Short mmCIF file of C-alpha atoms and ligand atoms in Angstrom, two decimals:
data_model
loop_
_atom_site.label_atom_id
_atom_site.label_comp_id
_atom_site.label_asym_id
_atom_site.label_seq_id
_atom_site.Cartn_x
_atom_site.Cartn_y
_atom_site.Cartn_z
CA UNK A 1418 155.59 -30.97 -4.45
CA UNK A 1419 158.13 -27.72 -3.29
CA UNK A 1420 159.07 -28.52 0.28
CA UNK A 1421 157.77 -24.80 1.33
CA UNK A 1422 154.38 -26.07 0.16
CA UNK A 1423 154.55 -29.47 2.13
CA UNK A 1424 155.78 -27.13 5.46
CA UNK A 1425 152.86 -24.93 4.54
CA UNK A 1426 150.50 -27.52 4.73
CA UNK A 1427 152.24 -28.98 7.79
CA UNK A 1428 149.68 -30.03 11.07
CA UNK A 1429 151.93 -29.55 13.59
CA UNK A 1430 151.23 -31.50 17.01
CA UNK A 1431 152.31 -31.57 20.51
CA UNK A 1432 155.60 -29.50 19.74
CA UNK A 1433 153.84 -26.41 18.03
CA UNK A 1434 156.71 -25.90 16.18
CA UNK A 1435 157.47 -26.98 12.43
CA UNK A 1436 161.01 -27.03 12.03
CA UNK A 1437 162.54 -26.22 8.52
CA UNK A 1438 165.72 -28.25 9.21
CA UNK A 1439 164.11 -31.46 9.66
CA UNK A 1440 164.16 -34.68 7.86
CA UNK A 1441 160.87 -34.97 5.35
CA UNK A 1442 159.63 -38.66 4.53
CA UNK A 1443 157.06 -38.66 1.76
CA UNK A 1444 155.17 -41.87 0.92
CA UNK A 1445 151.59 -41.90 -0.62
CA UNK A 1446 149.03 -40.37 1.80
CA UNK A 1447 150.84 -38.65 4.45
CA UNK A 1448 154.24 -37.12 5.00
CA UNK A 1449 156.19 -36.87 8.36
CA UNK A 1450 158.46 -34.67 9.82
CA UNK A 1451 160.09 -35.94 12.77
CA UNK A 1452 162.01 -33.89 15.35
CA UNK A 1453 160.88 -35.39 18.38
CA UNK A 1454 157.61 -35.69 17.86
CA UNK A 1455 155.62 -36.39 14.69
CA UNK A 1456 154.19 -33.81 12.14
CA UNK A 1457 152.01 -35.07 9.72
CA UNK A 1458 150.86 -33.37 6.44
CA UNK A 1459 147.14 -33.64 6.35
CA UNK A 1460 146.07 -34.77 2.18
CA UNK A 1461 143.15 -32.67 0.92
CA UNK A 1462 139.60 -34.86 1.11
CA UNK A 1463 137.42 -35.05 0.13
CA UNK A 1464 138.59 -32.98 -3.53
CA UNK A 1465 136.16 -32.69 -6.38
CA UNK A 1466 137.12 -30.93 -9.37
CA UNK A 1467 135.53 -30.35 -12.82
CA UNK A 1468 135.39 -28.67 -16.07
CA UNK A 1469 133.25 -25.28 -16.66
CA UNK A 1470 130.60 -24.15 -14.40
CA UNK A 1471 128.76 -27.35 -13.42
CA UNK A 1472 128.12 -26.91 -9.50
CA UNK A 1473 125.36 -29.36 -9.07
CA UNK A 1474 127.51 -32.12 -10.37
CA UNK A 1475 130.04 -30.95 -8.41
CA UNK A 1476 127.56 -30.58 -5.32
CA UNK A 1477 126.44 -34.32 -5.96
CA UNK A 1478 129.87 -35.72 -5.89
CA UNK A 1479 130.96 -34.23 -3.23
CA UNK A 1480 127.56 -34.57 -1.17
CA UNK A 1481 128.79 -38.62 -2.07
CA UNK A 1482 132.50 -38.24 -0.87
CA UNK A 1483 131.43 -36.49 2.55
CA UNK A 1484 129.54 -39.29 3.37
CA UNK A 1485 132.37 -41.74 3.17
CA UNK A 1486 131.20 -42.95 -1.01
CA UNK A 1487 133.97 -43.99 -3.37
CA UNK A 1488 135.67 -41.54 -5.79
CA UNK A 1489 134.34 -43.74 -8.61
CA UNK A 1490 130.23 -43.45 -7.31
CA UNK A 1491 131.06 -39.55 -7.09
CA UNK A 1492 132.32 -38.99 -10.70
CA UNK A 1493 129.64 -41.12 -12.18
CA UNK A 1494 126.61 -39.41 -10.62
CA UNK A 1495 128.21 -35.88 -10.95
CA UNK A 1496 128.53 -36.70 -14.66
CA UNK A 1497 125.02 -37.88 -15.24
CA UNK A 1498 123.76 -34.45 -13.49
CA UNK A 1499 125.39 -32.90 -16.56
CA UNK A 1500 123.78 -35.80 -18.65
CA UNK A 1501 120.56 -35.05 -17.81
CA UNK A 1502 120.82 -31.52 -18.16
CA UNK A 1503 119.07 -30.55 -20.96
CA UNK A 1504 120.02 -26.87 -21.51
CA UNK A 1505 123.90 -28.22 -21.81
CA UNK A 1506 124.28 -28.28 -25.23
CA UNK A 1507 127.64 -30.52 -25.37
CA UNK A 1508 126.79 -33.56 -23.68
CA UNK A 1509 123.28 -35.61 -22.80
CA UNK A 1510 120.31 -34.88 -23.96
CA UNK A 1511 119.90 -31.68 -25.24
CA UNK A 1512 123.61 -32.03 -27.32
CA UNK A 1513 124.02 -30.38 -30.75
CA UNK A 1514 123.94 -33.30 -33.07
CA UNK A 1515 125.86 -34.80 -36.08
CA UNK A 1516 125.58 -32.95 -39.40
CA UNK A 1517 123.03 -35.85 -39.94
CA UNK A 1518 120.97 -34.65 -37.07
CA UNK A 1519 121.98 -37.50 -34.77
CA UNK A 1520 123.05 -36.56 -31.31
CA UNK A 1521 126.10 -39.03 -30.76
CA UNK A 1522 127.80 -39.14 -26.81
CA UNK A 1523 130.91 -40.37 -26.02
CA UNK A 1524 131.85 -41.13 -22.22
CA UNK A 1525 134.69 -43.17 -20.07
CA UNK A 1526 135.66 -43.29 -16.95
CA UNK A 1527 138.73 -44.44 -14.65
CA UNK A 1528 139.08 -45.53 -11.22
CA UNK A 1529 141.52 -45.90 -9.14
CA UNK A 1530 142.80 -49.30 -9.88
CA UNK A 1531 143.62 -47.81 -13.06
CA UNK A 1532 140.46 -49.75 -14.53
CA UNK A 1533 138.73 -48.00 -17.62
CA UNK A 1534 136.11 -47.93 -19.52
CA UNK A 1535 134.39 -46.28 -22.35
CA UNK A 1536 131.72 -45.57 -24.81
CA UNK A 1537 132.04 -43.98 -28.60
CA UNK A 1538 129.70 -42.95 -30.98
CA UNK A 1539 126.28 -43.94 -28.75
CA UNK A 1540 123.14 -42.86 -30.10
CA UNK A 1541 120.01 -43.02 -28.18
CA UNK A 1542 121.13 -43.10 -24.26
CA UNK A 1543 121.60 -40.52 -22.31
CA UNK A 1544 123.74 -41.86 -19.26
CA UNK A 1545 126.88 -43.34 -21.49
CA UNK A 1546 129.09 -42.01 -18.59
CA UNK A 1547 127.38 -45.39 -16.98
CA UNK A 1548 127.25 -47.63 -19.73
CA UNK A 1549 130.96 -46.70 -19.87
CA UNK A 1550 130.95 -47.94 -16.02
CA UNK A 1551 129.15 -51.06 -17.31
CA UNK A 1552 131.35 -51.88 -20.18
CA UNK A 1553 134.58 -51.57 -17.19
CA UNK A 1554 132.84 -53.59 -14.84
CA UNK A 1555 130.65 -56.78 -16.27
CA UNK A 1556 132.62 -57.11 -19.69
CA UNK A 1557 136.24 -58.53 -20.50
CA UNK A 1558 136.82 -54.91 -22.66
CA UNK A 1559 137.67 -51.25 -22.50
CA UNK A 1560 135.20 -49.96 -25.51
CA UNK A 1561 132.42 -50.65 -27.34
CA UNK A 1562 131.11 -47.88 -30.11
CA UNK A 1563 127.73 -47.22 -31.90
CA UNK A 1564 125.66 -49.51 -32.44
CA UNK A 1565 127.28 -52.26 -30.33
CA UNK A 1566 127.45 -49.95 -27.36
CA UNK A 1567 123.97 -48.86 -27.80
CA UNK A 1568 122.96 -53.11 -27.56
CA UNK A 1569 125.06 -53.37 -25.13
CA UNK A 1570 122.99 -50.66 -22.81
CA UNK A 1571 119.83 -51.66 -23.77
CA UNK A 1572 121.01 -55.24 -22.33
CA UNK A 1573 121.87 -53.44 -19.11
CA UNK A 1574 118.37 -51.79 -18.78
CA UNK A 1575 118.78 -48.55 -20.45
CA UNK A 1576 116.15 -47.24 -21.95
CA UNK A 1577 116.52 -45.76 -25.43
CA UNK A 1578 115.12 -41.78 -26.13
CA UNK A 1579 115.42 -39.56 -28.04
CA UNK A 1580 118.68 -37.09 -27.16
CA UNK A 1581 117.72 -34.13 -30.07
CA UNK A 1582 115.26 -31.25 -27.73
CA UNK A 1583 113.61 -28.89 -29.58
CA UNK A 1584 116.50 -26.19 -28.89
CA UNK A 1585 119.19 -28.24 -30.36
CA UNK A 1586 117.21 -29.45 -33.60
CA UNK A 1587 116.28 -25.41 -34.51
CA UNK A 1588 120.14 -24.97 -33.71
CA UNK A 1589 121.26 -27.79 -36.25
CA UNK A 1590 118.08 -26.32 -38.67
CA UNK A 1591 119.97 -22.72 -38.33
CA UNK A 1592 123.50 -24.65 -39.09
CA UNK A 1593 121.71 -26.48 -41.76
CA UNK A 1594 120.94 -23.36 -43.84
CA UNK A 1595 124.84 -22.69 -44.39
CA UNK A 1596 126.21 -26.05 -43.52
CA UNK A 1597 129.28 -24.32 -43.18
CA UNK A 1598 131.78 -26.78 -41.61
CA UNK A 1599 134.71 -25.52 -39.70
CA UNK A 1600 136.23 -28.46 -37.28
CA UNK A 1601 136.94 -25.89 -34.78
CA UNK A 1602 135.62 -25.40 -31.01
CA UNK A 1603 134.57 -21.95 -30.30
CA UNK A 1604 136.16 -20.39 -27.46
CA UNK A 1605 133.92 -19.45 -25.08
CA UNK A 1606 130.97 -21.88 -24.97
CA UNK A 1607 131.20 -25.29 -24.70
CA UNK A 1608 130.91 -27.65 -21.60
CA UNK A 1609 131.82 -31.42 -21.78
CA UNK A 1610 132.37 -32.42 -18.29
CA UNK A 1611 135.55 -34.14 -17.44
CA UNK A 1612 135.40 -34.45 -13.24
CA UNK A 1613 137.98 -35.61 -11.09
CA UNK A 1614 137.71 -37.15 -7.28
CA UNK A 1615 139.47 -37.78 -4.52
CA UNK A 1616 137.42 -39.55 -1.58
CA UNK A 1617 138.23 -39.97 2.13
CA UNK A 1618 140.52 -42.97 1.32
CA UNK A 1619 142.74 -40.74 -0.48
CA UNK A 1620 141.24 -42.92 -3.81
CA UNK A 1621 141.59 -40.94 -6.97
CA UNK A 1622 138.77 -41.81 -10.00
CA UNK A 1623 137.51 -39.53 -13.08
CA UNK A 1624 135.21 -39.07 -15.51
CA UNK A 1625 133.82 -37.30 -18.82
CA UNK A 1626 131.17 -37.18 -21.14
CA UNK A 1627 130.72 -35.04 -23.77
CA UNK A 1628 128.31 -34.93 -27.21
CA UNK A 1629 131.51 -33.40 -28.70
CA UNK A 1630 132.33 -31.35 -31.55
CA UNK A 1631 128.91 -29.65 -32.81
CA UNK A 1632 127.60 -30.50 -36.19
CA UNK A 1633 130.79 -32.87 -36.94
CA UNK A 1634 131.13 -35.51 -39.84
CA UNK A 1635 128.67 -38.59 -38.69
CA UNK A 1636 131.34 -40.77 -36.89
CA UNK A 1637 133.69 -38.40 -35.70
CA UNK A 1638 135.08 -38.93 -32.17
CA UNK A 1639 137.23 -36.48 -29.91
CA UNK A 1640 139.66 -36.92 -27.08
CA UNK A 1641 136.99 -36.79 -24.36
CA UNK A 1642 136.41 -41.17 -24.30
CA UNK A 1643 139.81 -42.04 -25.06
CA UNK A 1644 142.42 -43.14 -22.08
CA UNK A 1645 145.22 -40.51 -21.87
CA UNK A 1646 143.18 -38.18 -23.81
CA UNK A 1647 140.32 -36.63 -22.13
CA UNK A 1648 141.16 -38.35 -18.78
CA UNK A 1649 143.92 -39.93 -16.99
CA UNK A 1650 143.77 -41.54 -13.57
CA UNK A 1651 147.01 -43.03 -11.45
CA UNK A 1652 145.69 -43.79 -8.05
CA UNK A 1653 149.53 -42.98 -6.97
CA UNK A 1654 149.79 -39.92 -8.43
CA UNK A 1655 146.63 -37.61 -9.19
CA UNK A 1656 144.44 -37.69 -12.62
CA UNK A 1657 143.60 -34.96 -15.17
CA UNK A 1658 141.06 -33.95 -17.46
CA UNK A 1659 140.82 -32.45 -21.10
CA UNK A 1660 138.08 -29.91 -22.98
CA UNK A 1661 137.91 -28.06 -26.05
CA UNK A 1662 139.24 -28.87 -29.35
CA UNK A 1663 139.62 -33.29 -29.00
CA UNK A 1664 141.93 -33.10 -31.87
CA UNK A 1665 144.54 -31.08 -30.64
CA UNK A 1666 144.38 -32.92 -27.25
CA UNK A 1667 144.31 -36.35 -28.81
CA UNK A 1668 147.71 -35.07 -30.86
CA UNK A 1669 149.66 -34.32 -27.76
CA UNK A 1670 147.90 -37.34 -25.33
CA UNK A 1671 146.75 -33.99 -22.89
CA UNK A 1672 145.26 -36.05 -19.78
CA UNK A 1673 148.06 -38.57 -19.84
CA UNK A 1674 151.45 -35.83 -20.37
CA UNK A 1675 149.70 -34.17 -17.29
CA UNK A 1676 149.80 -36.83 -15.24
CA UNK A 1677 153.31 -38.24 -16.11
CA UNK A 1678 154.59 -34.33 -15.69
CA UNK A 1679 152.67 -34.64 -12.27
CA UNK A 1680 154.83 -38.19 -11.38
CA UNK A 1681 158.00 -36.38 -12.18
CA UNK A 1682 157.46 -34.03 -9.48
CA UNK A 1683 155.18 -30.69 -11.17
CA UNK A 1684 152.46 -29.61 -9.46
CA UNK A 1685 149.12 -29.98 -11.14
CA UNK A 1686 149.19 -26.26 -12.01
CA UNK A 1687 152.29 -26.48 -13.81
CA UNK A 1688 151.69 -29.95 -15.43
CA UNK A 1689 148.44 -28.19 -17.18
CA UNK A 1690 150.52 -25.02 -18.28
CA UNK A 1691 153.45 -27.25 -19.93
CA UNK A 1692 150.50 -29.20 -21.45
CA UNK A 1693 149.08 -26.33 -23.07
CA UNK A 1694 152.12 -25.32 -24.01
CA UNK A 1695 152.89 -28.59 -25.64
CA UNK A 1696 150.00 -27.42 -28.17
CA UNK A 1697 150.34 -23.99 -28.53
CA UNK A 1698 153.78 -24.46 -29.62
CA UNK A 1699 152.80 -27.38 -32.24
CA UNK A 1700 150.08 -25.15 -33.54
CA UNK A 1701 151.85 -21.99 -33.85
CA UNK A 1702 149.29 -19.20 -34.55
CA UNK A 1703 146.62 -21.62 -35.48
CA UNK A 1704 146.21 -21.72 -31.06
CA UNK A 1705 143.96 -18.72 -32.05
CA UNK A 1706 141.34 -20.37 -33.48
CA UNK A 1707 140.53 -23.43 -30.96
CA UNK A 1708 140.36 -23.59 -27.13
CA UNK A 1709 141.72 -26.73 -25.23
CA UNK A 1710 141.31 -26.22 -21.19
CA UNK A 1711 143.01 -29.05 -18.50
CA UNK A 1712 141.90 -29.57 -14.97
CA UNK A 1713 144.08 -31.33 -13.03
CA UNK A 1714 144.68 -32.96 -9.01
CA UNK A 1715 147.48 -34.99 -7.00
CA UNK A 1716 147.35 -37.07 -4.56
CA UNK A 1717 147.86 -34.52 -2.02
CA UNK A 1718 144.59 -32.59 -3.32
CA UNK A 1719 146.23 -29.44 -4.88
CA UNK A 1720 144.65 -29.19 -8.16
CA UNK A 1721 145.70 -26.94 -11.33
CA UNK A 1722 143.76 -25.90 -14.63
CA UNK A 1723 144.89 -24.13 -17.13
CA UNK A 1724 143.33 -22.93 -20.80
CA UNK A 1725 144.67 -21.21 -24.17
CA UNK A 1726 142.06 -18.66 -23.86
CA UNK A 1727 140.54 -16.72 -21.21
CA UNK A 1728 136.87 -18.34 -20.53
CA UNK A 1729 137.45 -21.61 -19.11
CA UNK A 1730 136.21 -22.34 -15.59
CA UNK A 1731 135.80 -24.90 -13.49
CA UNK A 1732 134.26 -25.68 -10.38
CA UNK A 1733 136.58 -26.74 -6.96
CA UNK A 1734 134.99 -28.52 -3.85
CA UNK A 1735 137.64 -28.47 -1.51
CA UNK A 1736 137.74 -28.04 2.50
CA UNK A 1737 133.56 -27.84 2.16
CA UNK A 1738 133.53 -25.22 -0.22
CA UNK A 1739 132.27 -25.44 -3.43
CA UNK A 1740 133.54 -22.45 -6.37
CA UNK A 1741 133.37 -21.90 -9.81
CA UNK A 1742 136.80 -20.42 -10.72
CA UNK A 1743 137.95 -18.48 -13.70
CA UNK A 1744 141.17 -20.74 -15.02
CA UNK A 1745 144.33 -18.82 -15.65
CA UNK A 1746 145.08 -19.10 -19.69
CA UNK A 1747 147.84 -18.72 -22.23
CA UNK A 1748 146.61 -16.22 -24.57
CA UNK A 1749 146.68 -12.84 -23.01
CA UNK A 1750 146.76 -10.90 -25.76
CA UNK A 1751 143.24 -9.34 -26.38
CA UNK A 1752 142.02 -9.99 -30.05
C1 LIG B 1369 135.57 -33.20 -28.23
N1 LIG B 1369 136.63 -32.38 -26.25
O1 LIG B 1369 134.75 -34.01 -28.65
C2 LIG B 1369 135.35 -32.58 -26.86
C3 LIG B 1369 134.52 -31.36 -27.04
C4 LIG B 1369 134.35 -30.50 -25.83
O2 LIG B 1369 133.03 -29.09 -24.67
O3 LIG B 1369 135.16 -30.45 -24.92
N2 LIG B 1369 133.27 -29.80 -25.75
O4 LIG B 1369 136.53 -32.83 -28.91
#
């Protein structure tokens, strides 16, 4: 973090005074200035930060954090608000299916132990973002997909139903009629929820679930259940989260560059730029066709997101507020 940040940031106590001059000492949760008597930087918490507009899971996690709940309970029952959302037409119930028809979720989650797990390919269950949970905490692995997954929940006392609404079977019918098949994300509308939290402890966990791509090959998976991907947590450093096209995030390991950029001393809002950047300059003018968007947070609490296109915006509880925000993004130019 820039020091003038840190001295903006600075509580100062019995002196008054924050002094410029004097010696900083960073560790994890707090940092010090001493010069006589002690300043201490004050972390952000309770942070909660997520992908698109999607304040009531924002307003549940963060309704968990203020009363002293873990990062981890927060990101898994914001996530299943979006779950059970049925109007949301990337993840849940209510997701755009397969080209088969079948509604497929993928979920994982991270906390802040660096522990992880993750669904792929489920059919059938709504809440993967906890069968993910389940699969971290009562089994020896890190994924299960399809039909093993699905077993696997059912085992756990989830009930099966069925995830294809009326809305999203005439939208597949519509799609049907063409079947035109372009593995591309649209730019403006899509929602898979990747959320990020940072509870009173100064613990950081994360989250996303997603139906993915619309009307893609039976099988297909995107970035938003793998490690690095659509979600990286380090408890010392801050965590991010991916959207948009999987692909292109899975090709540059989004979640995870963000984080490393963040451990070598960016600030979230400049990990997430470099990030995008990273696949804009891969793709060359192909950038125009896809959106990818990044939230990110440290340790601290400052948080960052960043987009190719104009469109993506997240919502930000921080210091009891909670705000959708319109994300800054790459591609200025107007089509
Ligand atoms: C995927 N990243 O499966 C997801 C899609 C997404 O909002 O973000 N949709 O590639």
């Amino acid at each position: 973090m820039k020091r003038r940040k840190f001295i903006e940031r600075l509580s100062v106590t019995s002196l008054g005074l924050v002094a410029v001059s004097s010696t900083i000492i960073a560790c994890n949760k707090t940092v010090k200035e001493k010069r006589g008597s002690t300043t201490v930087l004050q972390p952000i918490r309770p942070v909660v930060i997520a992908t698109w507009n999607t304040p009531l899971a924002v307003e549940t996690a963060a309704k968990i954090l203020q009363n002293g709940g873990a990062a981890l309970d927060a990101v898994e029952q914001g996530c299943r608000i979006e779950e059970a959302n049925e109007k949301g037409q990337s993840v849940g119930k209510g997701g755009l299916p397969d080209r088969e028809g079948n509604v497929t979720l993928d979920a994982c989650i991270m906390d802040e132990k660096g522990n992880y797990g993750a669904v792929l390919g489920v059919k059938n269950i709504k809440h993967v973002i906890s069968v993910a949970r389940k699969v971290m905490e009562d089994t020896p692995h890190v994924m299960l997909v399809a039909e093993g997954a699905e077993q696997f929940a059912v085992s756990k006392g989830f009930e099966r139903e069925d995830l294809l609404t009326d809305s999203s079977k005439k939208a597949w019918e519509q799609w049907k009629v063409k079947s035109e098949y372009k593995p591309i994300i649209n730019i403006e509308n899509h929602d898979t929820i990747g959320l990020l939290a940072i509870d009173k402890n100064g613990d950081i966990s994360g989250a996303c679930t997603t139906s993915g791509l619309a009307y893609k090959m039976a099988g297909r998976v995107g970035d938003s259940p793998i490690i690095g991907g659509g979600l990286f947590v380090d408890n010392e450093i801050g965590g991010a989260s991916a959207t948009g096209l999987g692909e292109e995030v899975l090709k540059t390991v989004g979640s995870f560059l963000i984080v490393e950029l963040m451990r070598q001393g960016k600030s979230p809002q400049e990990a997430c730029e470099i990030a995008i950047g990273r696949i804009v300059n891969k793709q060359g003018k192909d950038f125009k066709n896809f959106q990818v968007g990044y939230i990110a947070v440290n340790k601290q609490g400052e948080t960052g997101a960043y987009s190719i296109h104009e469109w993506f915006s997240y919502n930000l509880y921080k210091e009891g507020e909670n705000k959708n925000i319109k994300s800054d993004y790459f591609n200025k130019q107007k089509a």
